[in-house]
CSV table of C-alpha atoms in Angstrom, one decimal:
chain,number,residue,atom,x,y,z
A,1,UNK,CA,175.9,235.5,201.5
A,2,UNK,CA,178.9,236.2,203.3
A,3,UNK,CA,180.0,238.7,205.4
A,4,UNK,CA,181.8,241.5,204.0
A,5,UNK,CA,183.2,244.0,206.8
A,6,UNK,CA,183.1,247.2,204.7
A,7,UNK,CA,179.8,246.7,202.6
A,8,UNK,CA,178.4,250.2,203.3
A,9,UNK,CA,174.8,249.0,202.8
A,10,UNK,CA,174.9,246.1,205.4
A,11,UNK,CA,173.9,248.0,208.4
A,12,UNK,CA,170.8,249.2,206.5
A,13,UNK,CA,169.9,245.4,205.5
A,14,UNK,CA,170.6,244.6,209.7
A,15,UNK,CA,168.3,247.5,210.6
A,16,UNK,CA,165.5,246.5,207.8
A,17,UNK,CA,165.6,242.5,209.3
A,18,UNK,CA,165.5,244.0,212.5
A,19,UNK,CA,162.3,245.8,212.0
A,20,UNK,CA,160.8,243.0,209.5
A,21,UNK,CA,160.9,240.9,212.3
A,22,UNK,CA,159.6,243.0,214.8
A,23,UNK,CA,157.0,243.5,212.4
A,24,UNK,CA,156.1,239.9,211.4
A,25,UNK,CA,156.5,238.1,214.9
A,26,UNK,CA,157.3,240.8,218.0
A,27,UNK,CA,159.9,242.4,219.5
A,28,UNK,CA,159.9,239.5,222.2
A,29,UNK,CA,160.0,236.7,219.8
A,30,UNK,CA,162.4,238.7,217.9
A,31,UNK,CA,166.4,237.1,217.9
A,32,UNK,CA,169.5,238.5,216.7
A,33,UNK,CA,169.9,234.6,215.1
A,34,UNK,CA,167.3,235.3,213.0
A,35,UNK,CA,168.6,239.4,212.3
A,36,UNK,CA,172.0,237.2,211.3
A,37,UNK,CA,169.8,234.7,209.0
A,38,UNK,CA,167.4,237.4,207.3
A,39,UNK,CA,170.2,240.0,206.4
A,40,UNK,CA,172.6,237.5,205.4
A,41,UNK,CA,175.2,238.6,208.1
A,42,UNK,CA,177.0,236.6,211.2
A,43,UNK,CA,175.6,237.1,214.7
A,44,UNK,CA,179.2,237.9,215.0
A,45,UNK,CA,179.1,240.6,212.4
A,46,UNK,CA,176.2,242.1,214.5
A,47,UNK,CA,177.7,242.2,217.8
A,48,UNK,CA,180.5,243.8,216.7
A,49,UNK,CA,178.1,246.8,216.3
A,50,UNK,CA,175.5,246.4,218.9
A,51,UNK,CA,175.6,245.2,222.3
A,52,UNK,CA,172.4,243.5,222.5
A,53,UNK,CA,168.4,243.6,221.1
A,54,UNK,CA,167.7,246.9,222.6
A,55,UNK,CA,170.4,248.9,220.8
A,56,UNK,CA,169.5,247.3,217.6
A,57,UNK,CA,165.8,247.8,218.0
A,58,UNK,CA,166.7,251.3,219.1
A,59,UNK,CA,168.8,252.0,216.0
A,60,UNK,CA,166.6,250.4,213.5
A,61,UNK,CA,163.8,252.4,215.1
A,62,UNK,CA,165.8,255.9,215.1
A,63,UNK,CA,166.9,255.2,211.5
A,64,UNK,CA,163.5,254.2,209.9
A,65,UNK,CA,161.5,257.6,212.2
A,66,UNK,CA,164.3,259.6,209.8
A,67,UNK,CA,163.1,258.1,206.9
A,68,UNK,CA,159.7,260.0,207.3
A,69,UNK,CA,158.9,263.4,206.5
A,70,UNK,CA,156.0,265.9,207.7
A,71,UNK,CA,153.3,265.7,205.1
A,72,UNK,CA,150.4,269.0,204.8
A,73,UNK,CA,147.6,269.7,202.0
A,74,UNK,CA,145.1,272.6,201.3
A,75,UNK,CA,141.6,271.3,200.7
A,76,UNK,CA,139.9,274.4,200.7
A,77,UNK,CA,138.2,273.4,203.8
A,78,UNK,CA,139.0,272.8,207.4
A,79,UNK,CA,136.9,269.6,207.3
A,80,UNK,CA,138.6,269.2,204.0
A,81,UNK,CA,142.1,269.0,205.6
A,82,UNK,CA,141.0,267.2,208.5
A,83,UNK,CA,139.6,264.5,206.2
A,84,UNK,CA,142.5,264.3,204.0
A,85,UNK,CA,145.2,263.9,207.3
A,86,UNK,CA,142.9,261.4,208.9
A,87,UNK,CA,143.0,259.3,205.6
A,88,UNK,CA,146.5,259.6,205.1
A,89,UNK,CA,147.2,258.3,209.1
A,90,UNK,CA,144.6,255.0,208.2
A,91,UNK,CA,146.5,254.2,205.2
A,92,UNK,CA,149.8,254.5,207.4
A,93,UNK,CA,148.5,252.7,209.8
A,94,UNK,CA,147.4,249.7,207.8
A,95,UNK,CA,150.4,249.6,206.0
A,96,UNK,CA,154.4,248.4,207.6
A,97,UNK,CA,153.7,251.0,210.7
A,98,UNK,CA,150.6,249.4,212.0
A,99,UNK,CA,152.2,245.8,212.1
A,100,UNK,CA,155.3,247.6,213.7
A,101,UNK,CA,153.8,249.3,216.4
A,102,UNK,CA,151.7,246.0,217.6
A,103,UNK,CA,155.4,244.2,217.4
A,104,UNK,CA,156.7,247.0,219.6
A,105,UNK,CA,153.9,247.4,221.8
A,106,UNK,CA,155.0,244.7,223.5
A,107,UNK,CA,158.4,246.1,224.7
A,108,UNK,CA,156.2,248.2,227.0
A,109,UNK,CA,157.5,246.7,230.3
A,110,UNK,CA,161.1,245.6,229.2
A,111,UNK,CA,162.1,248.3,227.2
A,112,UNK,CA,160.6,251.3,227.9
A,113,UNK,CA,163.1,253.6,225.6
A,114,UNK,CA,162.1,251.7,223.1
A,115,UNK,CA,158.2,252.8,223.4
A,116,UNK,CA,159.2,256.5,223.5
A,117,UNK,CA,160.8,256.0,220.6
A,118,UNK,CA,158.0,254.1,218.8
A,119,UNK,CA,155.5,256.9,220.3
A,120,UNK,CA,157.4,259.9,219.0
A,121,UNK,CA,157.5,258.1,215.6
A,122,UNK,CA,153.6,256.2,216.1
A,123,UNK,CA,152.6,260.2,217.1
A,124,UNK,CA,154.1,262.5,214.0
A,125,UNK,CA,152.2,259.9,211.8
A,126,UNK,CA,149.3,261.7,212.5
A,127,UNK,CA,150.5,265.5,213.6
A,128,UNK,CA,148.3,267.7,212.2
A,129,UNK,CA,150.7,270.7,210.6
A,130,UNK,CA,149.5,274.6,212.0
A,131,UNK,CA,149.0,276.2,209.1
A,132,UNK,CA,145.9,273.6,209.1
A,133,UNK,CA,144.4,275.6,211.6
A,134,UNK,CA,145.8,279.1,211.0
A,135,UNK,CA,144.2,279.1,207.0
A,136,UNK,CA,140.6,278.1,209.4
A,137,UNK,CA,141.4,280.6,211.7
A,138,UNK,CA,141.4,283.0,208.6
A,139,UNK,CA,138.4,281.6,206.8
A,140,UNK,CA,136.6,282.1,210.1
A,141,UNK,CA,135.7,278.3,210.2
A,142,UNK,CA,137.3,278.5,213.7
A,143,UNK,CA,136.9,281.1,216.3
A,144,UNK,CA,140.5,281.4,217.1
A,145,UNK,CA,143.7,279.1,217.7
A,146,UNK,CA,143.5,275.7,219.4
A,147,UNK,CA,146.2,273.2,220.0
A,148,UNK,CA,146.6,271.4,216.6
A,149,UNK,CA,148.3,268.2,219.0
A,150,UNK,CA,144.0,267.7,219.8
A,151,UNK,CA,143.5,266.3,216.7
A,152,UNK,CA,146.7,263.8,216.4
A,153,UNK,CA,145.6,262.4,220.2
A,154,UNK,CA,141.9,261.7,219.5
A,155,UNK,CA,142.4,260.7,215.5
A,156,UNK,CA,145.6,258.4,216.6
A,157,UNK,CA,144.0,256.7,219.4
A,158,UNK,CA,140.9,256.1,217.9
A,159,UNK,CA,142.3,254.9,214.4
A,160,UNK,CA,145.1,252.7,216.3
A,161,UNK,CA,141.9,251.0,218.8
A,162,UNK,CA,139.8,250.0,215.5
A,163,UNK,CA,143.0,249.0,213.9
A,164,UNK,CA,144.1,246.7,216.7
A,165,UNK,CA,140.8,245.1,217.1
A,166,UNK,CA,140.3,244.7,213.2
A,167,UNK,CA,137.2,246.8,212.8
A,168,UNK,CA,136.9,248.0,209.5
A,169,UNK,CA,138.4,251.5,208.5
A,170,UNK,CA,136.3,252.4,205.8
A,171,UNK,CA,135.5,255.6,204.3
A,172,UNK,CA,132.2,255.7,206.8
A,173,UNK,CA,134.2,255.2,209.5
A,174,UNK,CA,136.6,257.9,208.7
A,175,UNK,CA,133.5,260.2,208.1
A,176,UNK,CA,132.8,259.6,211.5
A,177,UNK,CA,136.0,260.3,212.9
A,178,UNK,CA,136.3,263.8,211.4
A,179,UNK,CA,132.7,264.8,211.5
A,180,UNK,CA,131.9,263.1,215.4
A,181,UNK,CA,135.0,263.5,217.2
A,182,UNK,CA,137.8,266.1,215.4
A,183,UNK,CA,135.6,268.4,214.3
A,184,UNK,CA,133.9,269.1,217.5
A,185,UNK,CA,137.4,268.4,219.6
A,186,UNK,CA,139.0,271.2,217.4
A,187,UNK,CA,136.2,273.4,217.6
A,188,UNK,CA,135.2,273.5,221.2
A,189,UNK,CA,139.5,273.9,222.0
A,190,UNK,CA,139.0,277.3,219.8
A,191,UNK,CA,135.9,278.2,221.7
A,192,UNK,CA,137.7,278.0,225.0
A,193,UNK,CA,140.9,279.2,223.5
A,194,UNK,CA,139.3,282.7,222.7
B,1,UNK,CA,151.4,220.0,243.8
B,2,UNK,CA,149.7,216.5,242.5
B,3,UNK,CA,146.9,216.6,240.3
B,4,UNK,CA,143.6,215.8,241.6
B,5,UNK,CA,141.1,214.8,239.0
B,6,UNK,CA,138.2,215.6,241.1
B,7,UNK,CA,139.4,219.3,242.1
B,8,UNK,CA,136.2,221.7,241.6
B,9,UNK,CA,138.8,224.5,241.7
B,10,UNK,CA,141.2,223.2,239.1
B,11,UNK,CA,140.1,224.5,235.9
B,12,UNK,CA,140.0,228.3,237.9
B,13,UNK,CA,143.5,227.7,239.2
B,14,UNK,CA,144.4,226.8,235.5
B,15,UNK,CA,142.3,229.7,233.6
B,16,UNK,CA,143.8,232.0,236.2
B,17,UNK,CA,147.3,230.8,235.6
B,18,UNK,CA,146.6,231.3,231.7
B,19,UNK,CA,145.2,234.9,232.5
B,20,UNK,CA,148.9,236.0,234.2
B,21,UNK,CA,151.2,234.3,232.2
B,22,UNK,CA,149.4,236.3,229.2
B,23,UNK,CA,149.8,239.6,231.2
B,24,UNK,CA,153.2,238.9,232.1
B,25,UNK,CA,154.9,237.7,229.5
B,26,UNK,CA,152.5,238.0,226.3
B,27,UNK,CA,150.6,235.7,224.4
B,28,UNK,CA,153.3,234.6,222.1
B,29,UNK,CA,155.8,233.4,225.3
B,30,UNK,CA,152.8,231.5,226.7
B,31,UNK,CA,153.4,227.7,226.5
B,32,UNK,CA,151.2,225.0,228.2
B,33,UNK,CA,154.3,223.9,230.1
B,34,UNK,CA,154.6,227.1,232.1
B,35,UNK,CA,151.0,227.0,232.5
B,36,UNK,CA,151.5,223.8,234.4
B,37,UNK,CA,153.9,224.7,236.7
B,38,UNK,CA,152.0,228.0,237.4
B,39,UNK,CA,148.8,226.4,238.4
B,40,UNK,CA,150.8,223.2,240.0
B,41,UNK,CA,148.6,221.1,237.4
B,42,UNK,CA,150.3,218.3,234.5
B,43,UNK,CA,150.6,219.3,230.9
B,44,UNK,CA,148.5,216.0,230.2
B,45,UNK,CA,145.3,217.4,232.6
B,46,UNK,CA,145.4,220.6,230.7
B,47,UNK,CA,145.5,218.7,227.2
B,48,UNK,CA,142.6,216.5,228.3
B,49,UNK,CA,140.3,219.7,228.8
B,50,UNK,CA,141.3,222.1,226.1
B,51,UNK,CA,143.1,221.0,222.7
B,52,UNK,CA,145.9,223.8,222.3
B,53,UNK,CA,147.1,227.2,223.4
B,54,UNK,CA,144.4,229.3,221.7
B,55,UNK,CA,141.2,227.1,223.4
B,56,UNK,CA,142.5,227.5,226.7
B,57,UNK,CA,143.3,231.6,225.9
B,58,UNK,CA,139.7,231.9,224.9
B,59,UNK,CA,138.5,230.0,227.8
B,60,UNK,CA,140.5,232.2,230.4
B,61,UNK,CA,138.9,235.5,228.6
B,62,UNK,CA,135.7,234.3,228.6
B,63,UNK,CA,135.8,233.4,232.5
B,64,UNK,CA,137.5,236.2,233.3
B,65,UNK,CA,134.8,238.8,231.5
B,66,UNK,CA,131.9,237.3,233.2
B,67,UNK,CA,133.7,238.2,236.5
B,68,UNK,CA,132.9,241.9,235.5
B,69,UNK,CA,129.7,243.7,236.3
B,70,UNK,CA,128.6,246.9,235.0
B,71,UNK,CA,129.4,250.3,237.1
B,72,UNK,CA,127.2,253.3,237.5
B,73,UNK,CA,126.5,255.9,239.6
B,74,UNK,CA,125.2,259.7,239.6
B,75,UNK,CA,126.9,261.9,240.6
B,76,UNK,CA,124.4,265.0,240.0
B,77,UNK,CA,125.8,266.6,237.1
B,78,UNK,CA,126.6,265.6,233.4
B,79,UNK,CA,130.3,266.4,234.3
B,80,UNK,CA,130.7,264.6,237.3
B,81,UNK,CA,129.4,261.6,235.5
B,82,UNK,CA,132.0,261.6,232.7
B,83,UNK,CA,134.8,262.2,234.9
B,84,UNK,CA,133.7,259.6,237.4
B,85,UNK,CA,133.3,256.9,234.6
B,86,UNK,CA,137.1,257.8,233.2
B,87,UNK,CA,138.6,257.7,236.0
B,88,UNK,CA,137.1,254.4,236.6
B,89,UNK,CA,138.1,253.4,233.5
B,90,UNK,CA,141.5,254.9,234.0
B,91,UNK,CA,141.9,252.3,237.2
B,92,UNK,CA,141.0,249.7,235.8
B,93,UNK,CA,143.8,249.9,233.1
B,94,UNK,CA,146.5,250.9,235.4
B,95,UNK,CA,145.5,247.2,237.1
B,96,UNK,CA,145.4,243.3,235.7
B,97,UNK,CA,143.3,244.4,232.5
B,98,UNK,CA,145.8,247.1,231.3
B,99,UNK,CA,148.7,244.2,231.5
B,100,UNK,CA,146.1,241.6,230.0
B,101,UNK,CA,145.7,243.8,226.4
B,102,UNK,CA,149.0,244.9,225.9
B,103,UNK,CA,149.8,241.1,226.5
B,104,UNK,CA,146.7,240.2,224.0
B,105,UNK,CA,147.4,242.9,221.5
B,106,UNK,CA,150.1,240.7,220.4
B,107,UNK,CA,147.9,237.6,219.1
B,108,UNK,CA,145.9,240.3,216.3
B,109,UNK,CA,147.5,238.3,213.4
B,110,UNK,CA,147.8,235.0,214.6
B,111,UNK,CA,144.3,235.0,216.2
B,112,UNK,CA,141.3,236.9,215.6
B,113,UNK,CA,139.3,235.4,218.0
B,114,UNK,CA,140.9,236.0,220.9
B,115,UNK,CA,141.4,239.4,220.2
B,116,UNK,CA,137.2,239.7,219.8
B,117,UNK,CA,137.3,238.5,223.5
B,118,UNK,CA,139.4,241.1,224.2
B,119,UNK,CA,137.2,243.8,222.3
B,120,UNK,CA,134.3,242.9,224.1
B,121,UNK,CA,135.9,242.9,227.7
B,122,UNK,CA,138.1,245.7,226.7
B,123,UNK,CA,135.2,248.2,225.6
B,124,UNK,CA,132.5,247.3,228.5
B,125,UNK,CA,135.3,248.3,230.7
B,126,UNK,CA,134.7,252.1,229.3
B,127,UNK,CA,131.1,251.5,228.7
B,128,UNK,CA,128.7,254.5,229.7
B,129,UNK,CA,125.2,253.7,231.3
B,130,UNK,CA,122.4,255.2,228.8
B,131,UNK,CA,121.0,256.5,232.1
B,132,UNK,CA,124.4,258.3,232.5
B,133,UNK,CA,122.9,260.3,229.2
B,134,UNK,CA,119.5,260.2,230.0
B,135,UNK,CA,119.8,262.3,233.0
B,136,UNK,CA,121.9,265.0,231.1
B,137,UNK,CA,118.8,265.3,229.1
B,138,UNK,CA,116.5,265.5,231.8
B,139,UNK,CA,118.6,268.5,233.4
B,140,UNK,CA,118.6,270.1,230.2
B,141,UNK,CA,122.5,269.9,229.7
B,142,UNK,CA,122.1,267.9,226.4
B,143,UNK,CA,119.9,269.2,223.8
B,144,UNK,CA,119.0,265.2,223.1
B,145,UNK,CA,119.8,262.0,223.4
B,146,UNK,CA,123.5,261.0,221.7
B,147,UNK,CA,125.0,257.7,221.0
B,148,UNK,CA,126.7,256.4,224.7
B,149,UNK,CA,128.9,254.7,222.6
B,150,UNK,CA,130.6,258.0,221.6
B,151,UNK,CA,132.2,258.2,225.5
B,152,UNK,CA,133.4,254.4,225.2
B,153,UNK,CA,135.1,255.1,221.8
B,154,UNK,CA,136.5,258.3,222.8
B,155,UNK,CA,138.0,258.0,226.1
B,156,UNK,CA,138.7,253.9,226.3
B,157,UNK,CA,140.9,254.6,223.1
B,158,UNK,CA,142.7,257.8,224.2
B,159,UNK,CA,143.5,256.9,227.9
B,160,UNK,CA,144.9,252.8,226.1
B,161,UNK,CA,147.4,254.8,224.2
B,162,UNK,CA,148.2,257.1,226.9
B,163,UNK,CA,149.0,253.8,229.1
B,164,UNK,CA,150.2,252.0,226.4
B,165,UNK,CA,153.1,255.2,226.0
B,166,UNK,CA,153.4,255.1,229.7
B,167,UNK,CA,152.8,258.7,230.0
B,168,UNK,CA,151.2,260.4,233.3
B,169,UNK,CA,147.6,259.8,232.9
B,170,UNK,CA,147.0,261.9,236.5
B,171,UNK,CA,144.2,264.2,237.7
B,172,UNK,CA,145.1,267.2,235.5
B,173,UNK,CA,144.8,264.7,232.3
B,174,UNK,CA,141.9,262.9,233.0
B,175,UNK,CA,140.0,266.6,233.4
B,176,UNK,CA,141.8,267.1,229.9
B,177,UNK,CA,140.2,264.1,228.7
B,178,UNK,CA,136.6,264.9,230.2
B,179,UNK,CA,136.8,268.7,229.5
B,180,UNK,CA,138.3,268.7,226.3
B,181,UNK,CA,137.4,265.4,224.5
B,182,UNK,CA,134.4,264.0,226.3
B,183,UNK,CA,131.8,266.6,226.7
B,184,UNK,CA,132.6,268.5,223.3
B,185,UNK,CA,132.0,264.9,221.8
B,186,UNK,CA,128.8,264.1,223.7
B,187,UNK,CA,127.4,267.7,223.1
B,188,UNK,CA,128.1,268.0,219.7
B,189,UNK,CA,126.6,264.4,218.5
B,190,UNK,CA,123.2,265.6,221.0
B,191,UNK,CA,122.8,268.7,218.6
B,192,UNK,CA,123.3,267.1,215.8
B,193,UNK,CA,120.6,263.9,216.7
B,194,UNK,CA,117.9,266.7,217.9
């Protein structure tokens, strides 16, 4: 394919190749010779835009986080809800993100911009919206407000652990999650909240 | 540094030198040839002892877990326990082992096994005593005996992700993680066993 300066779409296809390959091999192992070879563009054509591997991590990063949008459902139930978020963050996880974030992970020494980025992105993936805990707080399934940001740092870490060492994520496990650790998490906060 | 065939301390000087490259530079950027220089050894002694890259990972793990010994202590109250037990966990991820995952993490796709090494040094590193538990129940500040396992799951995953986001992970957050994760977990899987 050859390089055409004014193709509108060929920063996107640099940004994808950049986080494929970040994906598939690490953000260590990851060259802008092989950005170049899977977008079909010149190293040239690249470096006219970016100085170097960080800005182009950081851009492909920054444009991919604003590809996602906040996601919220009504179960009926505060366990209901909490089920259904922790679900939807496990099938994230095992999907392009989960491979992403291990590629990143990496970076943690070199490139430390580069993990706040991947955190704010890694942590929204499983926020937990308030209304979530304002329709409990009304159904009297909690004893008042609690920080809704307990449930994306236990359900996160814990999900990201038994993804990274390959444990299964079945629907047992997920039981467990919501019923051993959120729920009691979410309620105690509300406890000492009010 | 010539090799010396008959050097007792050879293989530790090579597993070692394995064991830093890994935590330095990640498992994909290790090569045998840097493992050489490292450990002042020749690419052909290393290659007569272990077959490739992944033999001589697994090899370094396995040494390097049975350097660990279990930790314990009583501190007088249920509390004290669990924040004595993170914060020892909390050290011992801001040292080698911390550097040693994050390098690890990094060979999930390419190689399972290494990264069940890593599980099993990673979690005994966060593993609670049962007598940490049994005591509780003896002063009456659990209802019953609960799963130890809960504490390991809990706090080893949040205070990695904390790290691995190089947030603070001071006093004031490792109370957050005792008070606020930690006994809420512990007490609520004691009522629901008894």
């Amino acid at each position: 394919m050859s390089t055409r300066p004014l193709d509108p779409t060929r920063d996107a296809r640099i940004l994808d190749a950049v986080l494929e390959l970040i994906a598939e091999a690490g953000y260590v192992s990851m060259t802008i010779d092989a950005v170049a070879a899977r977008s079909g563009t010149s190293k040239a054509t690249i470096y006219r835009r970016w100085r170097n591997k960080h800005e182009i991590a950081l851009a492909a990063m920054t444009r991919y986080h604003g590809r996602h949008t906040s996601w919220s459902v009504d179960t009926g139930t505060f366990r209901g809800d909490l089920a259904a978020h922790t679900r939807r963050f496990a099938e994230v996880l095992n999907g392009f993100d989960g491979r992403l974030a291990v590629g990143l992970v990496q970076a943690r020494a070199s490139d430390p911009e580069l993990l706040d980025e991947l955190e704010t992105r890694f942590s929204s993936g499983a926020r937990l919206p308030p209304e979530v805990i304002e329709r409990a707080v009304a159904r009297g399934e909690l004893s008042g407000p609690v920080d809704a940001g307990l449930f994306e740092e236990v359900v996160a870490s814990v999900l990201f652990m038994r993804w990274m060492w390959r444990l299964p994520m079945d629907a047992g496990f997920l039981d467990h999650v919501v019923d051993d650790l959120a729920v009691p998490v979410l309620t105690a906060g509300s406890r000492a909240a009010s």
